Amino acid sequence: MGEKKYVMGNFAITRGAVESGVQVAAGYPGTPSTEILEGFAEYQGIHAEWSCNEKVALEVALGASLSNVRSMAVMKHNGTNVSTDLLMHLNFTGISGGLVVISADDPAGHSSQNEEDSRILVHTYANLPVFDPSNAIEAKSMVKDAYELSEKTEMCFILRPVMRVCHSRAVIPFEDYDEASFPKAQWRDDRDRYIMSGVEVPELGGIKRPQARHRWLNNKYKELQELFEGSPYNHVEDGEGNIGLVGCGIGYTYIKEAAGMLGKKYPILKLCTLPIPKKKILGFLQDKEKVIVFEELEPVVENLIKQLCQENRIPMEVLGRSGFYPPDGELTAQMVLDAVKKADPEVKVIEEFQPRKIDIEIPVRTRTQCVGCSYRSLLYNVKRIARRYKGIVFGDIGCHDAGSFKPLELQSTIYCMGASVGMATGAFFAGEKRPVFSIIGDSTFFHLGLNGLINASYQNGKQVVVLCDNATTAMTGFQPHAGSGINLYGESAKKVDLNKFGEAIGVSVHHVDPYDNKRTYETLKEAVQEEGVSLVISSRACYLKGSREGIKFFEPREVHVDQERCNGCMVCINDFGCPALIYEADNKKVHIDELTCVHCAMCAVVCKRGAIS
Amino acid sequence: MKKDILIAGVGGQGSLFATNVLCQYALERGLNVLGTETIGAAQRGGSVVSHMRISDQPIYSPLVPPGRGDVLLGMESIEFLRNIKILARNGYYILNLYSLPTVYTNLGIDRYPSEDEIVAAVKEACEKGYIIPATVKAAELGNTQMTNVVMLGVLGKVDDFFEYSEVKKIVEKISPKKFLKENLMAYEAGRELV
Ligand code: SF4
Ligand code: SF4
Ligand code: SF4
């Protein structure tokens, strides 16, 4: 029999997949989902890969599934957006070997550029079945059930864990599994399903295949509704009164937390599946006047219950995310308490929360590049050039994006993966007279940036693309990519030759060593004066990763600020901004914090008064 | 019984070892444990909070709700202040008096409060707790990364639930060989701070 381990929710999901016999797992790093795929590296005999982007990952997983083995695609909500086109086809074709997609949401956007509820894409839009786990143990068990049901129904299943489930730590049962029992790859043609095209289907009166498959999906949806009536993930807990609380996924845990502080026991309906079990819900609604639905992040289940009430002519107040409590951000136990009090003013709250008074201004903390990171001197030089030529800098996602915050405020935009290059092209063709720049990291470039670059070149645009090549996906914890030369297992792998790539698509390629201040500046200056698209590749490994591995980046040098010479102009902070440089408001001078400085000496070139040496 | 603990600090300061020790301690006593952490970007310097909940009853949410925390461990002064709302009326704190400036305080946009102001504000807001120089102590012992182990030593000393010698056994058990001696020294040093 197996053992129990205290692990992160993400590893519980990995383990669930391994015990289910997953043979192929593919994904792209993104908080909060990253560790799920990393977890596969520990297991033999499974092909796990960091794909170039999430759509590719889903294609890989689908190809494996149609080859009759179990597979998994792992992504965060933004990645689900990227793979939507494929989702909108595989929902029509169905699958062969069990296929589970993990679409991890980050309500409140703790580590994201936006917040969204991917249940809308995968369920409301693609009509696929969804498990919304309330905790890590449930997530693991759902993964295992999802594989069984996926094969039984021929449907791709989605697990939608939110960040608090992914990043929770709990005691998880590790069960044994028998590798010999897992099916081997065996392709079988099934042209009526796998060839998605507008051909006629004579047996259905000549309607086109897309419509025929849509009909299939609609029937499947009904079948799933029936199936989930008996799901162990939906249940009712009795209580008193005519107000019911509905908890979806993590929402259920906040209800249970709040229940301990309420002077009355409310009936609870836990709902962790989509489609919703209609009969079970109708049963719960029977003696109720109001229900409050707690879910992250949009009123998905709330709207489904409203629809159900309307279909059945049930007069019911269905309250929730649509305006009864805050329609954005994460849920909390306090939000549940507040909502319950609003719906039931009579209720007593045991031990009402009284905030402590704290009489002090607390400064905010933003992230920035690590001390010693080569991006700092790169951005410093891009800022100098952009200032000199009045450039507009389009930003992308990655460690360099911190250059868009104070003090640098270099990039003017941050949207989604790879958007910088295309947006710069658009500004150029809009007739913007100022030169346009884009800054993009290598992992983002391989994800969805290269299409934009090919397009920029093809359209005869003009821009300087600064490619920050640190040979890894640093922000999410150093996952390799197509330019790293290694794969997920750390084994050597093919590496894209960016030079040849640039040449092949007709852009002018430059290289800089960002630690070489002068050459970096000169190269950027050359690039901005060129016709056409210039690709400036700044190649230096991630300092944080590299220094842990013992790589030497520079000759360390003791650096000090001469307090006599420093006149407090703050150029070193505003244009460069190493966190080890500290401005002392009292004497209006800068000094270096010895505990944090790594002696890279990059700041020495920044001070035009020669105070840093 | 229940023990809701929150550890607040800055990315790169390291608190994972301490949470692992406390968790192991609770598990060995047959208690339920549930935790969560905000893991920001790999880059250093963002706010980091880990929640750890121990109970003999089922635990539902991994988040300690505001006003319900039994122990607030502050690895850095303003991160501690930022999370003070978590502390229950009868809860207590252990604050490592240590200031890591922010980008904005370096820039002179925000002001980092002085140690005196911090101490005064903390004493005003909370009844029970300990203010200690754990990072200074860890640096004396040769490695600021041991701050969290020093704080563990304080916890073992002041909290009846965490038996000093039992926690020490776990520190011994789960320390990587390379850091075993250092960690034990840091743990002992914590006890002497209070
Ligand atoms: S993680 Fe690496 S690339 Fe990112 S800021 Fe730190 S050193 Fe730079
Ligand atoms: S060190 Fe130089 S750049 Fe920085 S504030 Fe002083 S004079 Fe200005
Ligand atoms: S030498 Fe200058 S730039 Fe480098 S870490 Fe120290 S203060 Fe920062």
Coordinates of C-alpha atoms in Angstrom, one line a residue, chain A residues 37-561:
Chain A
L37 CA 4.8 19.5 -15.1
E38 CA 8.1 19.8 -13.3
G39 CA 6.9 17.0 -11.0
F40 CA 6.9 14.5 -13.9
A41 CA 10.7 14.7 -14.2
E42 CA 10.9 12.4 -11.2
Y43 CA 9.1 9.6 -12.9
Q44 CA 10.6 7.2 -15.4
G45 CA 9.0 6.2 -18.7
I46 CA 6.8 9.3 -19.1
H47 CA 7.5 11.8 -21.9
A48 CA 7.1 15.2 -20.3
E49 CA 8.0 18.4 -22.2
W50 CA 8.1 22.1 -21.9
S51 CA 6.4 22.9 -25.2
C52 CA 7.0 26.2 -27.0
N53 CA 3.5 27.4 -26.0
E54 CA 0.3 26.0 -24.6
K55 CA -1.4 25.4 -27.9
V56 CA 1.5 23.3 -29.0
A57 CA 1.4 21.5 -25.6
L58 CA -2.3 20.7 -26.2
E59 CA -1.6 19.5 -29.7
V60 CA 1.1 17.2 -28.3
A61 CA -1.3 15.9 -25.7
L62 CA -4.1 15.4 -28.2
G63 CA -1.8 13.5 -30.6
A64 CA -0.9 11.2 -27.8
S65 CA -4.5 10.7 -26.8
L66 CA -5.6 9.8 -30.3
S67 CA -2.7 7.3 -30.3
N68 CA -4.6 5.7 -27.4
V69 CA -2.4 6.6 -24.5
R70 CA -3.3 8.8 -21.6
S71 CA -2.0 12.3 -21.8
M72 CA -2.1 15.7 -20.0
A73 CA -1.7 19.3 -21.0
V74 CA -0.8 21.8 -18.3
M75 CA -1.2 25.6 -18.4
K76 CA -2.4 28.6 -16.6
H77 CA -5.5 30.6 -17.7
N78 CA -3.6 32.7 -20.2
G79 CA -2.3 29.5 -21.8
T80 CA -5.9 28.3 -22.1
N81 CA -6.7 31.4 -24.0
V82 CA -3.8 30.5 -26.4
S83 CA -5.0 27.0 -26.9
T84 CA -8.7 27.8 -27.3
D85 CA -8.7 27.2 -31.1
L86 CA -7.8 23.6 -30.6
L87 CA -10.2 23.2 -27.6
M88 CA -12.9 24.3 -30.0
H89 CA -12.2 21.4 -32.3
L90 CA -11.3 18.6 -29.9
N91 CA -14.6 19.2 -28.1
F92 CA -16.3 18.2 -31.4
T93 CA -14.0 15.2 -32.2
G94 CA -13.7 13.7 -28.8
I95 CA -10.6 11.8 -27.8
S96 CA -9.3 8.3 -27.5
G97 CA -6.8 7.7 -24.7
G98 CA -7.8 9.7 -21.6
L99 CA -7.0 13.4 -22.0
V100 CA -7.0 15.9 -19.1
V101 CA -6.2 19.6 -19.4
I102 CA -5.1 21.5 -16.4
S103 CA -6.2 25.1 -16.6
A104 CA -5.0 26.8 -13.4
D105 CA -6.5 30.2 -12.6
D106 CA -4.9 33.0 -10.6
P107 CA -7.8 35.0 -9.1
A108 CA -6.6 38.4 -8.0
G109 CA -3.7 38.1 -10.4
H110 CA -1.0 37.5 -7.8
S111 CA 1.4 36.4 -10.5
S112 CA -0.4 37.3 -13.7
Q113 CA -1.1 40.2 -16.1
N114 CA -4.8 39.7 -15.8
E115 CA -7.4 37.8 -13.7
E116 CA -9.9 35.6 -15.4
D117 CA -12.1 32.5 -14.9
S118 CA -11.1 29.9 -17.5
R119 CA -14.3 27.9 -16.7
I120 CA -15.9 30.3 -19.2
L121 CA -13.6 29.2 -22.0
V122 CA -13.5 25.6 -21.3
H123 CA -17.1 25.1 -20.2
T124 CA -19.4 27.9 -21.3
Y125 CA -17.6 28.2 -24.6
A126 CA -16.2 24.8 -25.4
N127 CA -18.8 22.8 -23.5
L128 CA -16.2 20.5 -21.9
P129 CA -16.6 18.9 -18.5
V130 CA -14.8 20.6 -15.7
F131 CA -13.7 19.6 -12.2
D132 CA -13.1 22.5 -9.9
P133 CA -11.2 21.1 -6.9
S134 CA -11.7 22.6 -3.4
N135 CA -8.4 21.3 -2.1
A136 CA -5.3 19.3 -3.1
I137 CA -6.5 15.9 -2.0
E138 CA -9.7 16.4 -4.0
A139 CA -7.6 17.6 -7.0
K140 CA -5.7 14.4 -7.0
S141 CA -8.7 12.2 -6.8
M142 CA -10.4 14.3 -9.5
V143 CA -7.5 13.7 -11.9
K144 CA -7.8 10.0 -11.5
D145 CA -11.6 10.0 -12.0
A146 CA -11.2 12.4 -15.0
Y147 CA -9.1 9.8 -16.8
E148 CA -11.6 7.1 -16.2
L149 CA -14.5 9.3 -17.3
S150 CA -12.6 10.8 -20.2
E151 CA -12.3 7.4 -21.8
K152 CA -15.8 6.4 -20.8
T153 CA -17.3 9.5 -22.4
E154 CA -14.7 10.1 -25.1
M155 CA -14.4 13.6 -23.8
C156 CA -11.5 15.7 -22.9
F157 CA -11.8 16.7 -19.2
I158 CA -10.6 19.9 -17.6
L159 CA -9.3 20.3 -14.1
R160 CA -9.5 24.0 -13.1
P161 CA -7.5 24.4 -9.8
V162 CA -7.1 28.0 -8.5
M163 CA -3.9 29.3 -7.1
R164 CA -4.8 28.5 -3.5
V165 CA -5.2 24.8 -4.5
C166 CA -2.1 24.7 -6.6
H167 CA 0.1 26.4 -4.0
S168 CA -1.5 24.8 -0.9
R169 CA 0.5 22.2 1.0
A170 CA -1.4 19.2 2.3
V171 CA -0.9 15.5 3.2
I172 CA -1.6 13.5 0.1
P173 CA -2.0 9.7 -0.2
F174 CA 0.4 8.2 -2.7
E175 CA -1.2 5.1 -4.1
D176 CA 0.6 2.3 -5.9
Y177 CA 0.2 1.7 -9.6
D178 CA 1.0 -1.0 -12.1
E179 CA 2.9 0.3 -15.1
A180 CA 2.4 -2.9 -17.0
S181 CA -1.3 -2.3 -17.1
F182 CA -1.1 1.0 -18.9
P183 CA -2.1 0.9 -22.6
K184 CA 0.6 1.1 -25.3
A185 CA 0.3 3.5 -28.2
Q186 CA -1.9 2.2 -31.0
W187 CA -3.1 4.5 -33.7
R188 CA -6.5 3.8 -35.2
D189 CA -7.8 6.0 -38.0
D190 CA -11.3 7.4 -37.3
R191 CA -11.8 9.8 -40.2
D192 CA -15.4 10.7 -39.4
R193 CA -14.1 12.2 -36.2
Y194 CA -10.5 13.3 -36.7
I195 CA -11.0 15.0 -40.1
M196 CA -12.7 18.2 -39.1
S197 CA -13.9 19.6 -42.3
G198 CA -17.2 20.9 -43.9
V199 CA -18.0 17.7 -45.7
E200 CA -21.6 16.3 -45.9
V201 CA -22.8 13.6 -43.6
P202 CA -25.4 11.7 -45.6
E203 CA -26.6 9.6 -42.7
L204 CA -27.7 12.9 -41.0
G205 CA -29.6 14.2 -44.0
G206 CA -26.6 15.9 -45.6
I207 CA -25.7 18.4 -42.8
K208 CA -22.1 19.3 -42.7
R209 CA -19.7 17.5 -40.4
P210 CA -19.1 20.5 -38.1
Q211 CA -22.8 20.6 -37.4
A212 CA -23.0 16.9 -36.9
R213 CA -20.2 16.9 -34.4
H214 CA -21.8 19.8 -32.6
R215 CA -24.9 17.7 -32.3
W216 CA -22.7 14.9 -30.9
L217 CA -21.2 17.4 -28.3
N218 CA -24.7 18.6 -27.3
N219 CA -25.8 15.0 -26.6
K220 CA -22.6 14.3 -24.7
Y221 CA -23.3 17.3 -22.6
K222 CA -26.6 15.9 -21.5
E223 CA -24.9 12.5 -20.8
L224 CA -22.4 14.3 -18.5
Q225 CA -25.2 16.1 -16.7
E226 CA -26.7 12.7 -15.8
L227 CA -23.3 11.4 -14.9
F228 CA -22.5 14.2 -12.5
E229 CA -25.8 13.7 -10.6
G230 CA -24.0 10.9 -8.8
S231 CA -20.6 12.6 -8.6
P232 CA -18.9 12.3 -5.2
Y233 CA -17.7 15.9 -5.7
N234 CA -21.2 17.4 -5.3
H235 CA -23.0 17.0 -2.0
V236 CA -25.6 18.5 0.3
E237 CA -25.1 19.3 4.0
D238 CA -28.2 19.9 6.0
G239 CA -28.9 23.0 7.9
E240 CA -31.8 25.3 9.1
G241 CA -33.7 28.0 7.5
N242 CA -34.6 29.0 3.9
I243 CA -31.2 30.5 2.9
G244 CA -28.8 28.1 1.2
L245 CA -25.1 28.5 0.6
V246 CA -23.6 27.0 -2.6
G247 CA -19.8 26.5 -2.6
C248 CA -18.0 25.8 -5.9
G249 CA -14.4 24.6 -5.7
I250 CA -12.4 26.7 -3.3
G251 CA -15.6 28.7 -2.5
Y252 CA -16.8 25.7 -0.5
T253 CA -13.7 25.9 1.8
Y254 CA -14.4 29.5 2.6
I255 CA -18.0 28.7 3.4
K256 CA -16.9 26.0 5.8
E257 CA -14.4 28.3 7.4
A258 CA -17.0 31.0 7.8
A259 CA -19.5 28.4 9.1
G260 CA -17.5 28.1 12.3
M261 CA -18.0 31.8 13.0
L262 CA -21.7 31.9 12.3
G263 CA -24.4 31.5 15.0
K264 CA -26.6 29.5 12.7
K265 CA -26.1 26.3 10.6
Y266 CA -27.0 27.0 7.0
P267 CA -27.7 24.3 4.5
I268 CA -24.7 23.9 2.1
L269 CA -24.5 22.6 -1.4
K270 CA -21.0 21.8 -2.6
L271 CA -20.7 21.9 -6.4
C272 CA -17.4 21.0 -8.0
T273 CA -18.5 19.8 -11.4
L274 CA -19.6 21.4 -14.7
P275 CA -22.1 20.7 -16.1
I276 CA -24.0 21.1 -12.9
P277 CA -26.1 18.3 -11.5
K278 CA -29.6 19.8 -12.2
K279 CA -31.7 17.3 -10.2
K280 CA -29.4 17.5 -7.2
I281 CA -29.7 21.3 -7.3
L282 CA -33.4 21.3 -7.7
G283 CA -33.6 19.1 -4.6
F284 CA -31.6 21.5 -2.6
L285 CA -33.6 24.5 -3.8
Q286 CA -36.9 23.0 -2.7
D287 CA -37.5 24.7 0.6
K288 CA -35.3 27.7 0.0
E289 CA -36.0 31.3 -0.8
K290 CA -32.5 32.5 -1.4
V291 CA -29.2 30.9 -2.3
I292 CA -25.8 32.6 -2.3
V293 CA -23.3 31.1 -4.7
F294 CA -19.6 31.4 -3.8
E295 CA -17.2 30.8 -6.7
E296 CA -14.0 32.1 -8.2
L297 CA -14.1 34.2 -10.3
E298 CA -17.1 34.9 -12.5
P299 CA -20.8 34.1 -11.8
V300 CA -20.6 30.9 -13.9
V301 CA -22.5 28.5 -11.6
E302 CA -24.7 31.4 -10.4
N303 CA -25.9 32.0 -13.9
L304 CA -26.5 28.3 -14.5
I305 CA -28.6 28.1 -11.4
K306 CA -30.6 31.1 -12.4
Q307 CA -31.2 29.5 -15.8
L308 CA -32.3 26.3 -14.0
C309 CA -34.8 28.2 -11.9
Q310 CA -36.2 29.9 -14.9
E311 CA -36.6 26.7 -16.8
N312 CA -38.4 25.2 -13.9
R313 CA -40.4 28.3 -13.0
I314 CA -38.9 28.4 -9.5
P315 CA -39.1 31.8 -7.8
M316 CA -35.7 32.0 -6.2
E317 CA -33.3 34.8 -5.3
V318 CA -30.0 33.5 -6.7
L319 CA -27.2 35.8 -5.3
G320 CA -23.5 35.8 -6.0
R321 CA -20.7 37.2 -8.0
S322 CA -23.0 39.2 -10.3
G323 CA -23.2 41.9 -7.7
F324 CA -24.3 40.7 -4.3
Y325 CA -20.7 40.5 -3.2
P326 CA -17.5 41.8 -4.9
P327 CA -17.4 40.7 -8.6
D328 CA -13.6 40.6 -8.8
G329 CA -10.7 39.2 -6.9
E330 CA -10.3 36.2 -4.6
L331 CA -12.9 35.0 -2.1
T332 CA -12.2 35.1 1.6
A333 CA -14.0 33.8 4.6
Q334 CA -14.8 37.4 5.5
M335 CA -16.5 37.9 2.2
V336 CA -18.7 34.9 3.0
L337 CA -19.5 36.3 6.4
D338 CA -20.4 39.7 4.9
A339 CA -22.6 38.2 2.2
V340 CA -24.4 36.0 4.7
K341 CA -25.1 38.9 7.0
K342 CA -26.4 40.9 4.1
A343 CA -28.8 38.1 3.1
D344 CA -29.8 37.3 6.7
P345 CA -29.4 40.4 8.9
E346 CA -30.6 38.4 11.9
V347 CA -27.6 36.1 12.0
K348 CA -25.1 36.4 14.9
V349 CA -21.4 36.3 14.1
I350 CA -19.3 34.8 16.8
E351 CA -16.1 36.8 17.4
E352 CA -16.5 39.6 14.8
F353 CA -13.2 40.5 13.3
Q354 CA -11.9 43.8 14.6
P355 CA -8.9 45.1 12.7
R356 CA -5.9 46.2 14.8
K357 CA -5.1 49.8 14.5
I358 CA -1.7 50.5 13.1
D359 CA -0.5 54.0 13.0
I360 CA 2.3 53.9 10.4
E361 CA 2.6 54.2 6.6
I362 CA 3.6 50.9 5.1
P363 CA 5.6 51.3 1.9
V364 CA 4.6 49.0 -1.0
R365 CA 7.0 46.5 -2.3
T366 CA 7.4 45.9 -6.1
R367 CA 9.7 43.4 -7.7
T368 CA 12.7 44.4 -9.7
Q369 CA 15.6 42.6 -11.4
C370 CA 17.9 40.8 -9.1
V371 CA 21.2 42.5 -8.1
G372 CA 23.8 41.5 -10.6
C373 CA 21.2 40.7 -13.4
S374 CA 22.5 41.7 -16.9
Y375 CA 19.0 43.0 -17.8
R376 CA 19.7 46.0 -15.6
S377 CA 22.5 47.4 -17.7
L378 CA 20.7 46.4 -20.9
L379 CA 17.6 48.3 -19.9
Y380 CA 19.8 51.2 -18.8
N381 CA 21.2 51.4 -22.3
V382 CA 17.9 50.9 -24.0
K383 CA 16.6 53.8 -21.9
R384 CA 19.5 56.0 -22.9
I385 CA 18.9 55.3 -26.6
A386 CA 15.1 55.6 -26.3
R387 CA 15.6 59.0 -24.6
R388 CA 18.1 60.2 -27.2
Y389 CA 15.9 59.2 -30.2
K390 CA 12.6 59.8 -28.4
G391 CA 11.7 56.1 -28.9
I392 CA 8.5 54.3 -27.8
V393 CA 9.3 51.0 -26.1
F394 CA 6.7 48.1 -26.3
G395 CA 7.1 45.6 -23.4
D396 CA 6.5 41.9 -23.0
I397 CA 6.3 39.4 -20.2
G398 CA 9.4 38.3 -18.3
C399 CA 11.9 39.5 -15.8
H400 CA 12.7 42.5 -18.0
D401 CA 9.1 43.7 -17.6
A402 CA 10.0 45.2 -14.2
G403 CA 11.7 47.9 -16.3
S404 CA 8.2 49.3 -16.9
F405 CA 7.8 50.2 -13.2
K406 CA 9.5 53.0 -11.3
P407 CA 12.3 54.0 -11.4
L408 CA 12.9 53.1 -15.0
E409 CA 9.5 53.4 -16.5
L410 CA 10.9 52.3 -19.8
Q411 CA 8.3 50.1 -21.4
S412 CA 5.1 51.8 -22.3
T413 CA 3.0 48.6 -22.6
I414 CA 2.6 45.1 -21.1
Y415 CA -0.1 42.8 -22.5
C416 CA 0.2 39.1 -23.2
M417 CA 2.9 36.8 -24.4
G418 CA 4.7 38.0 -27.5
A419 CA 2.4 41.1 -28.0
S420 CA 5.3 43.6 -28.0
V421 CA 6.6 43.0 -31.5
G422 CA 3.3 43.1 -33.3
M423 CA 2.2 46.2 -31.4
A424 CA 5.4 48.0 -32.3
T425 CA 4.7 47.1 -35.9
G426 CA 1.2 48.6 -35.6
A427 CA 2.5 51.9 -34.1
F428 CA 5.0 52.2 -36.9
F429 CA 2.3 51.7 -39.6
A430 CA 0.0 54.1 -37.8
G431 CA 2.5 56.7 -38.9
E432 CA 4.2 57.2 -35.5
K433 CA 7.2 59.3 -36.3
R434 CA 9.1 58.3 -33.1
P435 CA 11.2 55.1 -33.5
V436 CA 9.6 52.0 -32.0
F437 CA 11.3 49.4 -29.9
S438 CA 10.1 46.1 -28.5
I439 CA 11.7 44.2 -25.6
I440 CA 11.0 40.5 -25.4
G441 CA 12.6 37.6 -23.5
D442 CA 13.8 34.4 -25.2
S443 CA 11.1 32.1 -23.8
T444 CA 8.4 34.5 -24.7
F445 CA 9.9 34.9 -28.1
F446 CA 9.6 31.2 -28.8
H447 CA 6.2 31.1 -27.3
L448 CA 4.4 33.6 -29.5
G449 CA 6.9 36.3 -30.3
L450 CA 8.5 34.9 -33.5
N451 CA 5.3 35.2 -35.5
G452 CA 5.3 38.9 -34.8
L453 CA 8.9 39.2 -35.8
I454 CA 8.4 37.3 -39.1
N455 CA 5.4 39.6 -39.7
A456 CA 7.3 42.8 -39.0
S457 CA 9.9 41.8 -41.5
Y458 CA 7.5 40.6 -44.1
Q459 CA 5.5 43.9 -43.9
N460 CA 8.6 45.9 -44.3
G461 CA 8.2 47.5 -41.0
K462 CA 10.9 49.3 -39.0
Q463 CA 11.6 48.6 -35.4
V464 CA 14.4 47.6 -33.0
V465 CA 13.6 44.3 -31.3
V466 CA 15.6 43.8 -28.2
L467 CA 15.7 40.0 -27.4
C468 CA 16.7 39.4 -23.8
D469 CA 18.3 35.9 -24.1
N470 CA 19.0 34.5 -20.7
A471 CA 18.7 30.9 -21.9
T472 CA 15.8 30.1 -19.5
T473 CA 12.3 30.9 -18.5
A474 CA 13.5 32.8 -15.4
M475 CA 10.4 34.3 -13.9
T476 CA 8.6 31.0 -13.3
G477 CA 11.7 29.3 -11.9
F478 CA 14.1 28.5 -14.7
Q479 CA 12.4 26.1 -17.1
P480 CA 14.3 25.4 -20.3
H481 CA 13.0 26.3 -23.8
A482 CA 13.9 25.8 -27.4
G483 CA 16.8 28.2 -27.1
S484 CA 18.3 26.6 -23.9
G485 CA 20.0 23.6 -25.3
I486 CA 18.5 21.3 -22.7
N487 CA 15.0 19.7 -22.2
L488 CA 12.8 19.3 -19.1
Y489 CA 15.0 16.5 -17.8
G490 CA 18.2 18.5 -18.2
E491 CA 19.4 16.4 -21.1
S492 CA 21.0 18.1 -24.0
A493 CA 18.6 19.2 -26.7
K494 CA 18.6 21.0 -30.1
K495 CA 18.9 24.8 -29.8
V496 CA 17.5 27.3 -32.1
D497 CA 20.2 29.3 -33.9
L498 CA 18.9 32.8 -33.6
N499 CA 21.4 34.2 -36.0
K500 CA 20.3 31.9 -38.8
F501 CA 16.7 32.5 -37.9
G502 CA 17.1 36.2 -38.1
E503 CA 19.0 35.9 -41.4
A504 CA 16.3 33.6 -42.8
I505 CA 13.5 36.0 -42.1
G506 CA 15.4 39.0 -43.4
V507 CA 16.1 41.0 -40.3
S508 CA 19.4 42.6 -39.4
V509 CA 20.9 40.7 -36.4
H510 CA 23.2 42.2 -33.8
H511 CA 24.7 40.7 -30.6
V512 CA 25.5 42.5 -27.4
D513 CA 27.1 41.4 -24.1
P514 CA 25.0 43.5 -21.7
Y515 CA 27.8 43.6 -19.2
D516 CA 29.8 45.5 -21.8
N517 CA 28.1 48.9 -21.4
K518 CA 29.8 50.8 -24.1
R519 CA 29.4 48.3 -26.9
T520 CA 25.8 47.7 -25.9
Y521 CA 25.1 51.4 -26.2
E522 CA 26.9 51.7 -29.6
T523 CA 25.1 48.6 -31.0
L524 CA 21.7 49.9 -30.0
K525 CA 22.5 53.2 -31.6
E526 CA 23.5 51.5 -34.8
A527 CA 20.3 49.5 -34.8
V528 CA 18.0 52.4 -34.3
Q529 CA 19.6 54.2 -37.3
E530 CA 19.1 51.2 -39.6
E531 CA 16.3 50.7 -42.1
G532 CA 14.0 47.8 -41.6
V533 CA 13.8 45.5 -38.6
S534 CA 16.8 45.1 -36.3
L535 CA 17.1 42.2 -33.9
V536 CA 19.5 43.0 -31.1
I537 CA 20.2 39.8 -29.1
S538 CA 21.5 40.3 -25.6
S539 CA 22.9 37.0 -24.5
R540 CA 23.8 36.3 -20.9
A541 CA 22.6 33.6 -18.7
C542 CA 20.2 34.4 -15.9
Y543 CA 22.4 35.7 -13.0
L544 CA 20.3 34.2 -10.2
K545 CA 20.3 30.7 -11.8
G546 CA 23.9 30.9 -13.0
S547 CA 25.4 32.2 -9.8
R548 CA 23.7 29.3 -7.9
E549 CA 25.4 26.9 -10.4
G550 CA 28.8 28.6 -9.8
I551 CA 29.0 30.3 -13.1
K552 CA 31.2 33.4 -13.0
F553 CA 29.6 36.4 -14.6
F554 CA 32.2 39.2 -13.9
E555 CA 35.3 39.9 -12.1
P556 CA 34.0 41.0 -8.7
R557 CA 35.1 44.5 -7.7
E558 CA 34.6 46.5 -4.5
V559 CA 32.5 49.5 -5.4
H560 CA 31.9 52.5 -3.2
V561 CA 30.1 55.8 -3.6

